[in-house]
Amino acid sequence: MTCDTPIAKPAYAAFADRYDALAPTKPHNALYERPASLALVGDVAGLDILDAGCGSGICSEKLAIAGGRVRAFDVTPEMTALARERCAGLDVDIREGDMSKPLDWIVDGSVDGVLCSLALDYVENLQPVFAEFHRVARPGGWLVFSMGHPMRDWADVRARGEKTYFETNRWGMHWSGFGEPNPYVESYRRPLGDILNGLTGTGWTLDRFVEPLPVAEMRTVDPRHFAELSRAPAFICVRARK
């Protein structure tokens, strides 16, 4: 799970090292969301890629090893420092940046694709972010992003609180799975229509919508979550075209 925009900054700063150590192999990431998102990305050899909300550079490293020229950013300094260590020697340029603000260091039409893995849940208003991604993408370029599944979040009373499904609300919980003390992470829950309409309203064309299944290896590594994710999805993965 990646970390961007100020809502996530304090939490991720506090457990950045633990995140970096565990996320590369944590089943929800390595055997569920990440394979689904990278399958939508496809072949990146020779392409200019923006990794938005790059966290500690796990996807940036994979994209660069696959032949992409990667520009990456994250709002948390502790994460960008770890990303630089992870991607040392690779064609990856990493900087601090807040995706809830204009990406003014990236010129119009300068990237072939944008990957935003599990970072948009920390943004309250998606439309300006999608607009900036559209601006920096070349004609024919793509955007791949993943987020919490709106109906999964709605089914959790901790996430929806007193709000209706149709409202966006900020909520938080203590995460397990990254060691003690359990970090308290806040994000936004929102309806699916706001996500997809925000996407197409900024000029993107929806190309592929995926409610991923866990990969087969997860059945052995984490049978409880394999069974859970085989019944109902935790995330959505989306590809759009410019």
mmCIF file of C-alpha atoms in Angstrom:
data_model
loop_
_atom_site.group_PDB
_atom_site.id
_atom_site.type_symbol
_atom_site.label_atom_id
_atom_site.label_comp_id
_atom_site.label_asym_id
_atom_site.label_seq_id
_atom_site.Cartn_x
_atom_site.Cartn_y
_atom_site.Cartn_z
ATOM 1 C CA MET A 1 0.000 0.000 0.000
ATOM 2 C CA THR A 2 1.399 3.310 -0.970
ATOM 3 C CA CYS A 3 1.194 6.587 0.814
ATOM 4 C CA ASP A 4 0.461 10.013 -0.489
ATOM 5 C CA THR A 5 -1.192 13.327 0.408
ATOM 6 C CA PRO A 6 -1.032 14.868 3.894
ATOM 7 C CA ILE A 7 -3.780 12.716 5.454
ATOM 8 C CA ALA A 8 -1.472 9.695 5.254
ATOM 9 C CA LYS A 9 1.833 11.444 5.910
ATOM 10 C CA PRO A 10 2.010 11.208 9.736
ATOM 11 C CA ALA A 11 0.968 7.555 9.838
ATOM 12 C CA TYR A 12 3.338 6.349 7.135
ATOM 13 C CA ALA A 13 6.203 8.396 8.527
ATOM 14 C CA ALA A 14 5.793 6.567 11.821
ATOM 15 C CA PHE A 15 6.072 3.035 10.389
ATOM 16 C CA ALA A 16 7.940 3.582 7.102
ATOM 17 C CA ASP A 17 10.722 1.094 7.878
ATOM 18 C CA ARG A 18 8.256 -1.623 8.904
ATOM 19 C CA TYR A 19 6.183 -0.961 5.799
ATOM 20 C CA ASP A 20 9.226 -1.188 3.559
ATOM 21 C CA ALA A 21 10.300 -4.469 5.133
ATOM 22 C CA LEU A 22 6.894 -6.172 4.948
ATOM 23 C CA ALA A 23 4.986 -4.763 1.951
ATOM 24 C CA PRO A 24 7.123 -6.477 -0.738
ATOM 25 C CA THR A 25 5.842 -9.883 0.423
ATOM 26 C CA LYS A 26 2.683 -9.061 2.399
ATOM 27 C CA PRO A 27 -0.060 -11.202 0.788
ATOM 28 C CA HIS A 28 -2.611 -8.407 0.268
ATOM 29 C CA ASN A 29 0.061 -6.521 -1.694
ATOM 30 C CA ALA A 30 2.347 -9.102 -3.285
ATOM 31 C CA LEU A 31 -0.284 -11.750 -4.043
ATOM 32 C CA TYR A 32 -3.366 -9.644 -4.607
ATOM 33 C CA GLU A 33 -3.335 -5.939 -5.489
ATOM 34 C CA ARG A 34 0.122 -5.571 -7.012
ATOM 35 C CA PRO A 35 -0.148 -8.438 -9.535
ATOM 36 C CA ALA A 36 -3.544 -7.155 -10.670
ATOM 37 C CA SER A 37 -2.351 -3.587 -11.111
ATOM 38 C CA LEU A 38 0.874 -4.533 -12.885
ATOM 39 C CA ALA A 39 -1.044 -6.849 -15.226
ATOM 40 C CA LEU A 40 -3.057 -3.794 -16.318
ATOM 41 C CA VAL A 41 0.179 -1.832 -16.812
ATOM 42 C CA GLY A 42 1.663 -4.466 -19.111
ATOM 43 C CA ASP A 43 4.972 -4.047 -20.957
ATOM 44 C CA VAL A 44 6.778 -0.831 -19.991
ATOM 45 C CA ALA A 45 10.082 -1.358 -21.827
ATOM 46 C CA GLY A 46 11.201 1.973 -23.286
ATOM 47 C CA LEU A 47 8.293 3.907 -21.782
ATOM 48 C CA ASP A 48 8.269 6.985 -19.547
ATOM 49 C CA ILE A 49 6.257 6.094 -16.449
ATOM 50 C CA LEU A 50 5.040 8.190 -13.529
ATOM 51 C CA ASP A 51 4.674 6.285 -10.245
ATOM 52 C CA ALA A 52 2.357 8.555 -8.251
ATOM 53 C CA GLY A 53 2.346 7.930 -4.506
ATOM 54 C CA CYS A 54 5.308 5.586 -4.858
ATOM 55 C CA GLY A 55 5.731 4.781 -1.179
ATOM 56 C CA SER A 56 9.069 3.038 -0.636
ATOM 57 C CA GLY A 57 9.524 2.409 -4.354
ATOM 58 C CA ILE A 58 8.352 -1.198 -4.640
ATOM 59 C CA CYS A 59 6.522 -0.662 -7.944
ATOM 60 C CA SER A 60 9.084 1.872 -9.171
ATOM 61 C CA GLU A 61 11.782 -0.784 -8.834
ATOM 62 C CA LYS A 62 9.717 -3.347 -10.734
ATOM 63 C CA LEU A 63 8.881 -0.886 -13.511
ATOM 64 C CA ALA A 64 12.533 0.115 -13.928
ATOM 65 C CA ILE A 65 13.754 -3.494 -13.957
ATOM 66 C CA ALA A 66 11.167 -4.133 -16.681
ATOM 67 C CA GLY A 67 12.757 -1.392 -18.802
ATOM 68 C CA GLY A 68 10.699 1.683 -17.923
ATOM 69 C CA ARG A 69 12.096 5.144 -17.322
ATOM 70 C CA VAL A 70 10.433 6.028 -14.048
ATOM 71 C CA ARG A 71 9.621 9.299 -12.358
ATOM 72 C CA ALA A 72 8.205 8.767 -8.890
ATOM 73 C CA PHE A 73 6.989 10.872 -5.999
ATOM 74 C CA ASP A 74 5.515 10.559 -2.560
ATOM 75 C CA VAL A 75 4.485 13.050 0.112
ATOM 76 C CA THR A 76 6.288 11.299 2.978
ATOM 77 C CA PRO A 77 10.046 12.064 3.206
ATOM 78 C CA GLU A 78 10.721 8.836 5.081
ATOM 79 C CA MET A 79 9.223 6.910 2.175
ATOM 80 C CA THR A 80 11.088 8.760 -0.563
ATOM 81 C CA ALA A 81 14.348 8.104 1.294
ATOM 82 C CA LEU A 82 13.576 4.388 1.335
ATOM 83 C CA ALA A 83 12.549 4.505 -2.340
ATOM 84 C CA ARG A 84 15.903 6.039 -3.276
ATOM 85 C CA GLU A 85 17.702 3.239 -1.448
ATOM 86 C CA ARG A 86 15.570 0.565 -3.100
ATOM 87 C CA CYS A 87 15.945 2.011 -6.591
ATOM 88 C CA ALA A 88 19.623 2.982 -6.403
ATOM 89 C CA GLY A 89 21.319 2.307 -9.730
ATOM 90 C CA LEU A 90 18.038 2.070 -11.641
ATOM 91 C CA ASP A 91 16.487 4.585 -14.058
ATOM 92 C CA VAL A 92 14.226 6.048 -11.381
ATOM 93 C CA ASP A 93 13.987 9.729 -10.444
ATOM 94 C CA ILE A 94 12.344 10.182 -7.035
ATOM 95 C CA ARG A 95 11.165 13.357 -5.344
ATOM 96 C CA GLU A 96 8.756 14.531 -2.684
ATOM 97 C CA GLY A 97 5.395 15.670 -4.018
ATOM 98 C CA ASP A 98 1.768 15.962 -3.004
ATOM 99 C CA MET A 99 -0.695 14.617 -5.557
ATOM 100 C CA SER A 100 -3.485 16.756 -4.112
ATOM 101 C CA LYS A 101 -1.597 19.743 -5.583
ATOM 102 C CA PRO A 102 -0.526 20.499 -9.177
ATOM 103 C CA LEU A 103 2.352 18.353 -10.427
ATOM 104 C CA ASP A 104 4.097 21.487 -11.646
ATOM 105 C CA TRP A 105 7.493 19.821 -12.114
ATOM 106 C CA ILE A 106 6.080 17.542 -14.837
ATOM 107 C CA VAL A 107 5.444 19.075 -18.241
ATOM 108 C CA ASP A 108 2.359 18.428 -20.349
ATOM 109 C CA GLY A 109 2.291 15.196 -22.342
ATOM 110 C CA SER A 110 5.613 13.878 -21.045
ATOM 111 C CA VAL A 111 4.747 10.371 -19.778
ATOM 112 C CA ASP A 112 3.404 7.280 -21.505
ATOM 113 C CA GLY A 113 1.663 5.973 -18.428
ATOM 114 C CA VAL A 114 0.748 6.743 -14.830
ATOM 115 C CA LEU A 115 0.581 4.133 -12.077
ATOM 116 C CA CYS A 116 -1.112 5.079 -8.808
ATOM 117 C CA SER A 117 -1.216 2.053 -6.522
ATOM 118 C CA LEU A 118 -3.433 2.340 -3.419
ATOM 119 C CA ALA A 119 -2.787 6.050 -2.923
ATOM 120 C CA LEU A 120 -6.007 7.717 -4.088
ATOM 121 C CA ASP A 121 -7.886 6.630 -0.960
ATOM 122 C CA TYR A 122 -5.950 9.383 0.832
ATOM 123 C CA VAL A 123 -7.256 12.115 -1.494
ATOM 124 C CA GLU A 124 -10.580 13.773 -0.715
ATOM 125 C CA ASN A 125 -11.265 15.246 -4.160
ATOM 126 C CA LEU A 126 -10.214 12.938 -6.990
ATOM 127 C CA GLN A 127 -11.128 15.027 -10.011
ATOM 128 C CA PRO A 128 -8.171 17.485 -9.834
ATOM 129 C CA VAL A 129 -5.801 14.534 -9.441
ATOM 130 C CA PHE A 130 -7.231 12.738 -12.462
ATOM 131 C CA ALA A 131 -6.991 16.021 -14.396
ATOM 132 C CA GLU A 132 -3.294 16.374 -13.568
ATOM 133 C CA PHE A 133 -2.621 12.775 -14.570
ATOM 134 C CA HIS A 134 -4.421 13.472 -17.858
ATOM 135 C CA ARG A 135 -2.360 16.607 -18.436
ATOM 136 C CA VAL A 136 1.009 14.890 -18.034
ATOM 137 C CA ALA A 137 0.065 11.829 -20.118
ATOM 138 C CA ARG A 138 0.813 11.691 -23.832
ATOM 139 C CA PRO A 139 -2.020 11.104 -26.316
ATOM 140 C CA GLY A 140 -2.795 7.409 -26.194
ATOM 141 C CA GLY A 141 -1.232 7.127 -22.748
ATOM 142 C CA TRP A 142 -2.741 5.182 -19.887
ATOM 143 C CA LEU A 143 -3.566 5.528 -16.220
ATOM 144 C CA VAL A 144 -3.686 2.487 -13.929
ATOM 145 C CA PHE A 145 -4.848 2.964 -10.365
ATOM 146 C CA SER A 146 -6.073 0.831 -7.469
ATOM 147 C CA MET A 147 -8.245 1.772 -4.496
ATOM 148 C CA GLY A 148 -10.276 0.242 -1.718
ATOM 149 C CA HIS A 149 -13.447 -1.360 -3.072
ATOM 150 C CA PRO A 150 -16.347 1.050 -2.362
ATOM 151 C CA MET A 151 -18.786 -1.701 -1.392
ATOM 152 C CA ARG A 152 -16.248 -3.474 0.817
ATOM 153 C CA ASP A 153 -15.686 -0.194 2.668
ATOM 154 C CA TRP A 154 -19.414 0.486 2.850
ATOM 155 C CA ALA A 155 -20.014 -2.907 4.446
ATOM 156 C CA ASP A 156 -17.632 -1.982 7.292
ATOM 157 C CA VAL A 157 -19.410 0.113 9.909
ATOM 158 C CA ARG A 158 -16.059 1.544 10.992
ATOM 159 C CA ALA A 159 -15.642 3.024 7.513
ATOM 160 C CA ARG A 160 -19.125 4.319 6.806
ATOM 161 C CA GLY A 161 -19.923 5.684 10.238
ATOM 162 C CA GLU A 162 -23.207 7.578 10.089
ATOM 163 C CA LYS A 163 -22.850 8.514 6.415
ATOM 164 C CA THR A 164 -24.925 7.234 3.524
ATOM 165 C CA TYR A 165 -23.225 5.245 0.766
ATOM 166 C CA PHE A 166 -23.461 8.293 -1.511
ATOM 167 C CA GLU A 167 -21.384 10.553 0.722
ATOM 168 C CA THR A 168 -17.615 10.730 1.042
ATOM 169 C CA ASN A 169 -16.323 10.477 4.569
ATOM 170 C CA ARG A 170 -12.970 10.409 6.318
ATOM 171 C CA TRP A 171 -12.311 7.470 8.618
ATOM 172 C CA GLY A 172 -9.437 5.671 10.268
ATOM 173 C CA MET A 173 -8.422 2.404 11.886
ATOM 174 C CA HIS A 174 -5.406 0.714 13.444
ATOM 175 C CA TRP A 175 -3.730 -1.532 10.883
ATOM 176 C CA SER A 176 -2.535 -4.982 11.848
ATOM 177 C CA GLY A 177 0.062 -6.829 9.825
ATOM 178 C CA PHE A 178 2.835 -4.247 10.046
ATOM 179 C CA GLY A 179 4.024 -4.928 13.582
ATOM 180 C CA GLU A 180 3.591 -3.068 16.844
ATOM 181 C CA PRO A 181 2.484 -0.478 17.602
ATOM 182 C CA ASN A 182 -0.343 -0.826 15.092
ATOM 183 C CA PRO A 183 -0.344 2.360 13.001
ATOM 184 C CA TYR A 184 -3.527 4.417 12.885
ATOM 185 C CA VAL A 185 -4.209 5.237 9.217
ATOM 186 C CA GLU A 186 -6.950 7.530 7.923
ATOM 187 C CA SER A 187 -8.439 7.531 4.428
ATOM 188 C CA TYR A 188 -11.587 8.474 2.520
ATOM 189 C CA ARG A 189 -14.537 6.217 1.710
ATOM 190 C CA ARG A 190 -16.599 7.219 -1.333
ATOM 191 C CA PRO A 191 -19.156 5.830 -3.805
ATOM 192 C CA LEU A 192 -18.034 4.103 -6.986
ATOM 193 C CA GLY A 193 -19.840 6.667 -9.133
ATOM 194 C CA ASP A 194 -17.672 9.484 -7.784
ATOM 195 C CA ILE A 195 -14.539 7.554 -8.733
ATOM 196 C CA LEU A 196 -15.566 6.653 -12.278
ATOM 197 C CA ASN A 197 -17.311 9.945 -13.053
ATOM 198 C CA GLY A 198 -14.321 11.865 -11.740
ATOM 199 C CA LEU A 199 -12.150 9.805 -14.081
ATOM 200 C CA THR A 200 -14.201 10.211 -17.260
ATOM 201 C CA GLY A 201 -15.055 13.816 -16.413
ATOM 202 C CA THR A 202 -11.406 14.777 -16.828
ATOM 203 C CA GLY A 203 -11.030 13.298 -20.301
ATOM 204 C CA TRP A 204 -10.028 9.721 -19.544
ATOM 205 C CA THR A 205 -11.773 6.802 -21.242
ATOM 206 C CA LEU A 206 -12.407 3.791 -19.035
ATOM 207 C CA ASP A 207 -10.613 0.815 -20.581
ATOM 208 C CA ARG A 208 -10.669 -1.949 -17.966
ATOM 209 C CA PHE A 209 -12.260 -2.388 -14.529
ATOM 210 C CA VAL A 210 -10.983 -5.264 -12.392
ATOM 211 C CA GLU A 211 -12.204 -6.645 -9.077
ATOM 212 C CA PRO A 212 -9.153 -8.831 -8.473
ATOM 213 C CA LEU A 213 -8.917 -12.365 -7.203
ATOM 214 C CA PRO A 214 -5.913 -13.465 -5.130
ATOM 215 C CA VAL A 215 -3.219 -15.403 -6.967
ATOM 216 C CA ALA A 216 -3.088 -19.149 -6.337
ATOM 217 C CA GLU A 217 0.034 -18.942 -4.161
ATOM 218 C CA MET A 218 -1.929 -17.045 -1.530
ATOM 219 C CA ARG A 219 -3.969 -20.169 -0.764
ATOM 220 C CA THR A 220 -0.854 -21.657 0.881
ATOM 221 C CA VAL A 221 0.722 -18.487 2.261
ATOM 222 C CA ASP A 222 -2.417 -16.983 3.801
ATOM 223 C CA PRO A 223 -5.385 -19.370 3.510
ATOM 224 C CA ARG A 224 -7.746 -17.262 5.632
ATOM 225 C CA HIS A 225 -7.393 -14.151 3.500
ATOM 226 C CA PHE A 226 -7.309 -16.234 0.310
ATOM 227 C CA ALA A 227 -10.753 -17.572 1.198
ATOM 228 C CA GLU A 228 -12.011 -14.130 2.166
ATOM 229 C CA LEU A 229 -10.761 -12.424 -1.019
ATOM 230 C CA SER A 230 -12.066 -15.290 -3.162
ATOM 231 C CA ARG A 231 -15.571 -14.514 -1.866
ATOM 232 C CA ALA A 232 -15.496 -10.722 -2.148
ATOM 233 C CA PRO A 233 -12.949 -8.181 -3.404
ATOM 234 C CA ALA A 234 -11.054 -5.750 -1.183
ATOM 235 C CA PHE A 235 -9.799 -3.470 -3.967
ATOM 236 C CA ILE A 236 -10.606 -2.233 -7.428
ATOM 237 C CA CYS A 237 -7.990 -1.897 -10.185
ATOM 238 C CA VAL A 238 -8.751 0.400 -13.118
ATOM 239 C CA ARG A 239 -7.102 1.181 -16.450
ATOM 240 C CA ALA A 240 -8.041 4.273 -18.446
ATOM 241 C CA ARG A 241 -6.787 5.679 -21.747
ATOM 242 C CA LYS A 242 -6.173 9.234 -22.903
#
